XYZ file of C-alpha atoms in Angstrom:
504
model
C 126.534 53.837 142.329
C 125.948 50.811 144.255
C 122.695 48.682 144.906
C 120.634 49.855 147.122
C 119.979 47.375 150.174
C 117.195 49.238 151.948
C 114.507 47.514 153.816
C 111.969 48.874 151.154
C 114.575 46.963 148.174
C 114.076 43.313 150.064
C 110.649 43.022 150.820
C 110.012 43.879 147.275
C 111.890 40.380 145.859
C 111.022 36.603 147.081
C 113.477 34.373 147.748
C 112.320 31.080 146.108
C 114.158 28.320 148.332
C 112.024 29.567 151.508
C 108.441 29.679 148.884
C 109.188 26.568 147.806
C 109.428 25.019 151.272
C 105.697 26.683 152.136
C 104.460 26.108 148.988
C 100.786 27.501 149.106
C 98.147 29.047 146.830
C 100.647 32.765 147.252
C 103.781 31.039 146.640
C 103.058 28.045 143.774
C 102.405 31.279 141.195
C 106.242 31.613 141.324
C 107.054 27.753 139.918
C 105.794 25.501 137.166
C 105.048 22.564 138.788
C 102.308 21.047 136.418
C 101.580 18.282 134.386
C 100.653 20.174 131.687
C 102.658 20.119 128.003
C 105.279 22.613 127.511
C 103.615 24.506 125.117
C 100.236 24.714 127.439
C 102.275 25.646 130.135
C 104.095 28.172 128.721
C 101.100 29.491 127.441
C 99.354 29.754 130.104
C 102.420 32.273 132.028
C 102.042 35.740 132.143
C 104.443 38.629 132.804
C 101.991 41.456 133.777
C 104.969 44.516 134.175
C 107.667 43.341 131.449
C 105.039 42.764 128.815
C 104.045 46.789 129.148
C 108.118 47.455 128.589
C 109.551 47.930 125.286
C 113.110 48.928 124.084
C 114.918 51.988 124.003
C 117.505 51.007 121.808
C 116.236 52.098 117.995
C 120.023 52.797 116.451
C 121.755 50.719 114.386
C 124.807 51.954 115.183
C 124.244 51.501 118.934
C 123.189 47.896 118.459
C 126.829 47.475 115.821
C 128.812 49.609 118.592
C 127.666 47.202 121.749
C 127.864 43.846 119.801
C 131.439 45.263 118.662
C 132.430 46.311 122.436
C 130.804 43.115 123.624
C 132.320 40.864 121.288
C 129.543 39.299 119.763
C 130.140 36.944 117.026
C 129.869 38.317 113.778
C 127.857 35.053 112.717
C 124.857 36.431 115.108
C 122.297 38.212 113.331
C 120.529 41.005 115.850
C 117.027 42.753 115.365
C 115.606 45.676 116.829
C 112.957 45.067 119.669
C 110.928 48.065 118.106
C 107.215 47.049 120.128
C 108.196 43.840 121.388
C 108.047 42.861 124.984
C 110.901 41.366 125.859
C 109.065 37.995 127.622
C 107.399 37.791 123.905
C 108.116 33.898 122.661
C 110.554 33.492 119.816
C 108.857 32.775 116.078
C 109.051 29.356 115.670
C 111.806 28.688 113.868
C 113.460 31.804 113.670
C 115.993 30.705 117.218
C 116.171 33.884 117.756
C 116.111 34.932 121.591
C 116.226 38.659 123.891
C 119.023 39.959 125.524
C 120.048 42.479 127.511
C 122.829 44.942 126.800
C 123.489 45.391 130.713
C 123.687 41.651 131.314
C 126.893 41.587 128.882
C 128.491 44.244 130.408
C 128.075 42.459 133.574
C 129.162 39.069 132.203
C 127.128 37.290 129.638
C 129.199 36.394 126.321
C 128.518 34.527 123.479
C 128.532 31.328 122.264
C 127.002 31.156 126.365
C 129.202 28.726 128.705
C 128.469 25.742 129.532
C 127.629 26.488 133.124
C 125.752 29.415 132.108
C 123.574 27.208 129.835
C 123.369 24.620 132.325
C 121.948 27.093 135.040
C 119.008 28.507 132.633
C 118.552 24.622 131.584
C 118.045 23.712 135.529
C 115.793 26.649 136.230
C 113.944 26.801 133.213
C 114.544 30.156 132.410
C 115.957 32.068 129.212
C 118.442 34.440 129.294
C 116.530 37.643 129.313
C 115.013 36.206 133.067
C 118.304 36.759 134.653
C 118.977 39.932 136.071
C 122.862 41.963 135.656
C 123.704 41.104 138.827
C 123.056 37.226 138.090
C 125.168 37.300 135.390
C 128.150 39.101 136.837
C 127.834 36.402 139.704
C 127.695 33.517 137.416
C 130.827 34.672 135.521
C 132.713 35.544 139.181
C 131.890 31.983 139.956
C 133.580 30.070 136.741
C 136.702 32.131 136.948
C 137.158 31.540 141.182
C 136.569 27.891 140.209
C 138.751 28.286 137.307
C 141.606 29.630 139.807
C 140.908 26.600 142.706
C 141.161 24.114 139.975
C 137.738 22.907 140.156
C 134.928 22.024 137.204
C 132.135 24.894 137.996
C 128.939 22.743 139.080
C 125.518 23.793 140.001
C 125.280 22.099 143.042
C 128.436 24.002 144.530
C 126.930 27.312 143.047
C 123.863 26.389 144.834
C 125.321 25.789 147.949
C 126.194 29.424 148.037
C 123.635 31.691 146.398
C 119.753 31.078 146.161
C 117.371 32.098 143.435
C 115.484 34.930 143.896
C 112.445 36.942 141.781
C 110.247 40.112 142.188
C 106.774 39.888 144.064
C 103.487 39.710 142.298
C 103.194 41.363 138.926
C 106.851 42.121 138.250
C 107.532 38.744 138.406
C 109.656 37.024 135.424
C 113.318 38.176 136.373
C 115.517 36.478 138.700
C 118.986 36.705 139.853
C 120.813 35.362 142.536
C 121.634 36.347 146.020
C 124.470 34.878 148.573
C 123.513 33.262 151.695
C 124.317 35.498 153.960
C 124.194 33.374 157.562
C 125.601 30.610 158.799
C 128.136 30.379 156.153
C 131.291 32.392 154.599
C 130.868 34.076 150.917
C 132.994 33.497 148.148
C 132.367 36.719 147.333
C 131.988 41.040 149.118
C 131.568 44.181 147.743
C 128.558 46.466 146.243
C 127.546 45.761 142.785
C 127.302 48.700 140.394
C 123.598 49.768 139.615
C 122.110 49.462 135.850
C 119.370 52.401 136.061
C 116.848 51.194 133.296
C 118.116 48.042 131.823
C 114.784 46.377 131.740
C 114.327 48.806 129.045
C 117.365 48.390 127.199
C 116.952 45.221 124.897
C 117.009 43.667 121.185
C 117.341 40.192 119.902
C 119.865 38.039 118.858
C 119.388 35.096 116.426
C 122.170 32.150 116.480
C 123.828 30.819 113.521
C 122.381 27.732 111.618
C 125.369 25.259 113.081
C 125.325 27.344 116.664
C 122.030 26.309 118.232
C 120.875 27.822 121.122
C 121.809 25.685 124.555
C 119.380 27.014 126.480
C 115.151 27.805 127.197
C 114.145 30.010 124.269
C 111.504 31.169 125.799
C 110.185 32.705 129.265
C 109.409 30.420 132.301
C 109.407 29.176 135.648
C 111.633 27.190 137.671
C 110.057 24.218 139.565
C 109.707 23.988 143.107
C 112.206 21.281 143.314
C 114.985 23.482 141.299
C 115.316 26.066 143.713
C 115.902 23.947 146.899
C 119.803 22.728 148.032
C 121.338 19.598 146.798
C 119.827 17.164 149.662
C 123.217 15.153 149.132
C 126.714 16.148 149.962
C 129.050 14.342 148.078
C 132.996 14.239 148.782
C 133.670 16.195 145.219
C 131.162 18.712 146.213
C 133.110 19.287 149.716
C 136.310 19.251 148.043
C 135.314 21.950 145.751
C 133.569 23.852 148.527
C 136.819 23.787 150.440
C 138.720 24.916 147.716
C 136.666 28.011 146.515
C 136.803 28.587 150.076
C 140.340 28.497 150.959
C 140.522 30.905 147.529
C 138.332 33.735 148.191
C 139.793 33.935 151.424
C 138.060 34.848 155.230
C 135.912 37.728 153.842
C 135.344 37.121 149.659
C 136.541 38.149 147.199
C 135.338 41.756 145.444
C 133.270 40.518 142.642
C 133.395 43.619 140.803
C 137.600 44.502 140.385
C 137.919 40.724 140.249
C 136.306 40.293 136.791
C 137.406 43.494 135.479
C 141.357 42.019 135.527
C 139.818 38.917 133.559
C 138.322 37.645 130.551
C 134.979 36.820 130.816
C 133.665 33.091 130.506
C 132.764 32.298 126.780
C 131.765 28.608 125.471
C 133.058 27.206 122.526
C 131.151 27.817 119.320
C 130.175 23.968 118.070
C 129.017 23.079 114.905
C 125.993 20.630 113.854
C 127.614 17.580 112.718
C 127.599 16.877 108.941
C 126.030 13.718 107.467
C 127.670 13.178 104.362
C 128.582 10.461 102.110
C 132.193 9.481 101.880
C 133.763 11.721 99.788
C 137.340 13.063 99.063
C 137.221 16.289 100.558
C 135.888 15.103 103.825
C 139.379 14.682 105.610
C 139.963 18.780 104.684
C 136.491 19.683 106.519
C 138.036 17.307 109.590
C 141.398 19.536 109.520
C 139.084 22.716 109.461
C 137.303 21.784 112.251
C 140.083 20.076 114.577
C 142.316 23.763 113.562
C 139.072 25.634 114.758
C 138.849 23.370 117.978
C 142.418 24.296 118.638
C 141.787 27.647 118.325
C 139.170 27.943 120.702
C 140.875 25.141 123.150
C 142.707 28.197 124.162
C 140.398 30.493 124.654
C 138.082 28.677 126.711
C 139.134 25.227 128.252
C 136.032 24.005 129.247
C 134.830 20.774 128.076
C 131.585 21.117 125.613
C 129.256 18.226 124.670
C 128.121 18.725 121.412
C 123.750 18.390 120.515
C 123.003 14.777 119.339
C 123.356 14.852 115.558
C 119.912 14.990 113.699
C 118.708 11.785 111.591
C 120.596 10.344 109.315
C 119.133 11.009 105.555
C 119.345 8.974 102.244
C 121.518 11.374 100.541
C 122.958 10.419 97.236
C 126.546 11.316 96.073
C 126.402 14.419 94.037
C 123.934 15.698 96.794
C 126.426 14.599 99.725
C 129.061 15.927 97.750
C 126.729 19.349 97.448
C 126.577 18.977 100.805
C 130.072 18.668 101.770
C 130.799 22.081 99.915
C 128.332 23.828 101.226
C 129.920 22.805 104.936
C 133.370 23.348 103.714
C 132.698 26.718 102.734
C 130.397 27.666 105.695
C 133.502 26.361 108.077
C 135.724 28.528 106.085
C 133.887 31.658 106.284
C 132.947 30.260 110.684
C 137.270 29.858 110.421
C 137.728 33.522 109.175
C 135.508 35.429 111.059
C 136.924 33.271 114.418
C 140.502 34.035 112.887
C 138.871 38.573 112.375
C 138.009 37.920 116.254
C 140.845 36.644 117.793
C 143.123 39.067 115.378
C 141.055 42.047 116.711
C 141.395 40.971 120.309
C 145.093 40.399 119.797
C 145.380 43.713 118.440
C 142.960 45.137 121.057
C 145.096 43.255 123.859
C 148.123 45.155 122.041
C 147.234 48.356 122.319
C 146.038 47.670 125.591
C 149.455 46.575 126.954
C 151.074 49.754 125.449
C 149.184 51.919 127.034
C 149.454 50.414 130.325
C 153.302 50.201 129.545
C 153.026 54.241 128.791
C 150.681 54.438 132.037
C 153.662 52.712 133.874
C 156.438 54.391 132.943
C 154.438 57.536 133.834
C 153.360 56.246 136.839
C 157.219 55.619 137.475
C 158.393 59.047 136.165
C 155.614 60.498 138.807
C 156.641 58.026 141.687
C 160.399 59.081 140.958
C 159.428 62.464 141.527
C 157.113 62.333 144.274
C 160.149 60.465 146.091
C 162.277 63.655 145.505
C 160.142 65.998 146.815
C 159.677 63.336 149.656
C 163.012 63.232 150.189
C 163.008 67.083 150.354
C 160.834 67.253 152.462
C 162.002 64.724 154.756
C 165.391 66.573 155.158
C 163.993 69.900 155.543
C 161.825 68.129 158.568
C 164.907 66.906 160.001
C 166.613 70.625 159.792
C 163.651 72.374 161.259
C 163.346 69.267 164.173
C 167.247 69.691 164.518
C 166.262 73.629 165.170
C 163.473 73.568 167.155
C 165.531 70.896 169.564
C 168.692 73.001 169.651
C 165.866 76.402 170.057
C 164.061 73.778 173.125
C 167.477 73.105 175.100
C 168.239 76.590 175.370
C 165.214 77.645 176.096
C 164.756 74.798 178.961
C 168.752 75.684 179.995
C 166.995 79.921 180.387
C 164.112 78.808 182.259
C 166.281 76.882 184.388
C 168.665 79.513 185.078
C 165.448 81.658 185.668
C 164.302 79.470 188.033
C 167.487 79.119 189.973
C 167.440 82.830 190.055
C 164.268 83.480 191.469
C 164.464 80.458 194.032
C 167.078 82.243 195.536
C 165.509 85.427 195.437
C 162.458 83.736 197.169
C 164.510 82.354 199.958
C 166.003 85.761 200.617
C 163.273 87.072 200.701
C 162.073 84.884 203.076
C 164.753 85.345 205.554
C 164.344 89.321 205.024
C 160.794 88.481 205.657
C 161.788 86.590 208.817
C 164.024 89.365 210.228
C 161.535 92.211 209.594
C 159.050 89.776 211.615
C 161.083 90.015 214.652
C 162.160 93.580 214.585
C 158.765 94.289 214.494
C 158.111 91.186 217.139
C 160.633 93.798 219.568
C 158.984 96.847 218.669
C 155.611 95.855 219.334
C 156.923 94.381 222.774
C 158.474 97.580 223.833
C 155.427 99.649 222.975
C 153.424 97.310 224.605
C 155.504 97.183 227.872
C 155.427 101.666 227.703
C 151.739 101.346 227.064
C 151.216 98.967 230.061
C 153.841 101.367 232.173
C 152.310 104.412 231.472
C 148.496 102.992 232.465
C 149.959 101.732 235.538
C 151.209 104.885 236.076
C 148.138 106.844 235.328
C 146.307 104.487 237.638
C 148.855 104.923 240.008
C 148.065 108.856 240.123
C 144.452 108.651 239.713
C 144.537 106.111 242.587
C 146.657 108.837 244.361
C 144.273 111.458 244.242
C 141.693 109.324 244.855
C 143.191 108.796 248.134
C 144.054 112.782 249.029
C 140.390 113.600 248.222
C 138.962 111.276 250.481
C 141.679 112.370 252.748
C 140.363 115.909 252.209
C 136.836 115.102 253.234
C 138.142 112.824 255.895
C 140.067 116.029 258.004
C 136.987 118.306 256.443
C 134.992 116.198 258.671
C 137.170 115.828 261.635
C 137.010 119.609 261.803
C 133.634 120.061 261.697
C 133.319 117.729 264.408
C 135.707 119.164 266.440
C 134.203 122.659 265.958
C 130.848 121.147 267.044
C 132.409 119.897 270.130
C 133.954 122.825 270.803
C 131.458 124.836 270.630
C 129.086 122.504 272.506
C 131.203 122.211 275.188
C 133.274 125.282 275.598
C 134.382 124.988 278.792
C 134.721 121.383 278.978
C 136.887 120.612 275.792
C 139.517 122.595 274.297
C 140.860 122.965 271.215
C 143.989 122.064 271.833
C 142.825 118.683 273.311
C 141.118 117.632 270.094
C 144.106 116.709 268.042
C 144.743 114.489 264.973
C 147.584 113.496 263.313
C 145.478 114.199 259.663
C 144.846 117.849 260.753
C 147.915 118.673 261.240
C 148.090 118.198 257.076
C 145.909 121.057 256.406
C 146.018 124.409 258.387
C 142.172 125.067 259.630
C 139.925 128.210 259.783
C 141.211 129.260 263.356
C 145.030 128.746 262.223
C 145.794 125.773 263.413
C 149.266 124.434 260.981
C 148.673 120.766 260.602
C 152.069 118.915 260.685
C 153.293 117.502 257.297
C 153.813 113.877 257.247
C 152.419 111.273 254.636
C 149.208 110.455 253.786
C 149.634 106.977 254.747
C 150.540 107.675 258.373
């Protein structure tokens, strides 16, 4: 699962760059800026949460099974937690310190780095302060310097991550987060989460001739350790530019990055022994330059041993005592480095076979995946082929179709046409009756229009004519009262009217 980077996550951490430059009565209870001794200082810290958690881990074979997975030197000696807080000091004098289980799987080894120690040396902080995620950084960063050709330093690293802790009581822990404006990242990607591994923790104590190089004990960085180099200096750029021009425009993922390597591990150096001259002091010298040689390939980095101790009267049967106890203890150191590297040899065997097997499976697989590709491919080509052949035809139908009914339409069009005139004609000549026969019925009413006045007109004429008559008997005559319309119609008194046409 990866980190979670809600809102809720980040207000819950202080970024220690931006306390240090306000620096009030809130922010100066994350750094040790006082006067005060060491021991009064350290004494006077307290870890509120992590000194109410104690370990899970209560197996012996878990603790033999991580160390073994881990590759812990035989040579360190680990204890249970069992009540133990893990921000408890160290006994004095037992250099024993906490660790995490989580912070090797994310990148711690042991003997620690030389950058590693240097970055808990600069911050005052012991290993157990530094979160998973600070480790795996911390490792990412010595291997990407590593590839660019360029010594890891902790002003570069600086120049790209700042220190971080948790607010109030769970303060204690740190890690480190990349600047994430203004600037490209060396490196992307969402770190895996480690659910509960404030709770998973023992300790480790260092051999006699492997001191620890680093703060024993739980602290807190000073003001002035947190902030950016204030000086650029042309190495620093150089370097910058080269990590840069590495891990590329957007980073490089942290987490598939270190899994294809092998993580950062310092030599293991040895307390110088002050001895008398004696005989078998040139065979202790071979044992230590074969060691040397041995781990010059395994980690390149340059190591600068502790100052030697005080020199001692010692007389010669004690320095030659001495100088057998130290041959025998660099024989046994020689054996168990020669156990190590055998078992990672072997490890990095079986390794190789299996990704051999992997690969030739992985071929076998690819081989047949491109036959049933191939299969497929030319099956795709058949059916395309088909459905082409199946579209011409069917385009070559529809355009016969078409043809078809476009002259179908166009017939029908000039049937359409012709009926349209025939029945242009017929209408006319119906018309033209129609009109005819009103104009004859008109004609005929008219007509009889005409006789029936006509009628009335000679109805009248008559009676007049009677009148007169018969008014004046002897004066008029019938014979003298004549009209050309009652000659039409014969009278009461038998007159015959004369036939001629109305119109007359």
């Amino acid at each position: 699962m990866a980190a979670s980077s809600s809102a809720a996550a980040s207000s819950s951490i202080v970024e220690l760059d931006e306390a240090a430059a306000l620096l009030d009565t809130a922010t100066s209870a994350y750094f040790d800026d006082g006067d005060s001794a060491a021991g009064a200082a350290a004494a006077a810290f307290s870890w509120p949460v992590a000194e109410k958690i104690t370990s899970t881990l209560t197996g012996n074979g878990q603790l033999r099974s991580l160390c073994t997975l881990m590759k812990v030197p035989k040579d360190y000696k680990t204890f249970f937690a069992h009540s133990k807080p893990a921000c408890e000091a160290p006994k004095e004098g037992t250099d024993a310190i906490c660790v995490y289980a989580d912070a090797f799987d994310a990148g711690m080894r042991l003997p620690l780095h030389d950058f590693h120690a240097a970055v808990l040396r600069h911050y005052g902080l012991a290993p157990s302060q530094l979160a998973p995620y600070a480790w795996r950084y911390m490792a990412a960063f010595v291997l990407l310097c590593a590839d660019a050709g360029v010594e890891p330093q902790l002003p570069v690293f600086q120049q790209f991550f700042s220190i971080v802790t948790n607010k109030g009581d769970a303060r204690g822990w740190h890690h480190f987060k990349p600047y994430l404006q203004g600037q490209r990242r060396l490196f992307n990607g969402k770190m895996p989460r480690y659910a509960g591994w404030k709770s998973k923790f023992f300790f480790l104590q260092c051999p006699p001739a492997t001191p620890w190089s680093c703060p024993t004990k739980w602290g807190k960085p000073s003001s002035a350790s947190v902030c950016k180099p204030a000086v650029m200096t042309e190495a620093m750029r150089t370097a910058i530019e080269k990590l840069l021009d590495r891990a590329g425009n957007t980073g490089i993922d942290v987490v598939p990055f270190l899994s294809r390597r092998t993580l950062p591990v310092g030599r293991q150096t040895t307390l110088p022994l002050q001895l008398t001259p004696v005989k078998v002091e040139s065979a202790a010298a071979n044992s230590v330059a074969g060691m040397d040689q041995t781990r010059k390939r395994k980690s390149p980095e340059p190591v600068t041993p502790p100052p030697p101790p005080p020199q001692g009267s010692i007389s010669a049967g004690e320095g030659s005592a001495s100088a057998t106890r130290g041959l025998h203890q660099l024989a046994r150191m020689a054996e168990a480095e020669l156990d190590r590297q055998e078992q990672e040899l072997n490890a990095t065997k079986n390794e190789v076979a299996r990704l051999k097997k992997e690969h030739a499976a992985k071929e076998q697989e690819l081989g047949r995946l491109g036959d049933e590709l191939r299969a497929v491919k030319d099956a795709h080509n058949a059916e395309v082929f088909n459905l082409k052949e199946e579209l011409q035809a069917a385009n070559a139908a529809h355009a016969a179709e078409v043809s078809q009914l476009a002259e179908e339409l166009e017939q029908a069009k000039n049937n359409h046409a012709v009926d349209i005139a025939q029945l242009g004609e017929e209408r006319a000549a119906e018309v033209q009756a129609v009109k005819v026969q009103c104009q004859r019925e008109i004609i005929s009413l008219q007509h009889n229009s005409v006789i029936e006045q006509s009628k009335r007109y000679v109805m009248g004429l008559r009676d007049m004519r009677q009148l007169a008559v018969a008014t004046y008997p002897d004066v008029i005559k019938p014979s003298d009262l004549q009209h050309k319309l009652l000659s039409r119609y014969p009278d009461q008194q038998g007159f015959t009217p004369q036939e001629g046409p109305l119109n007359e």
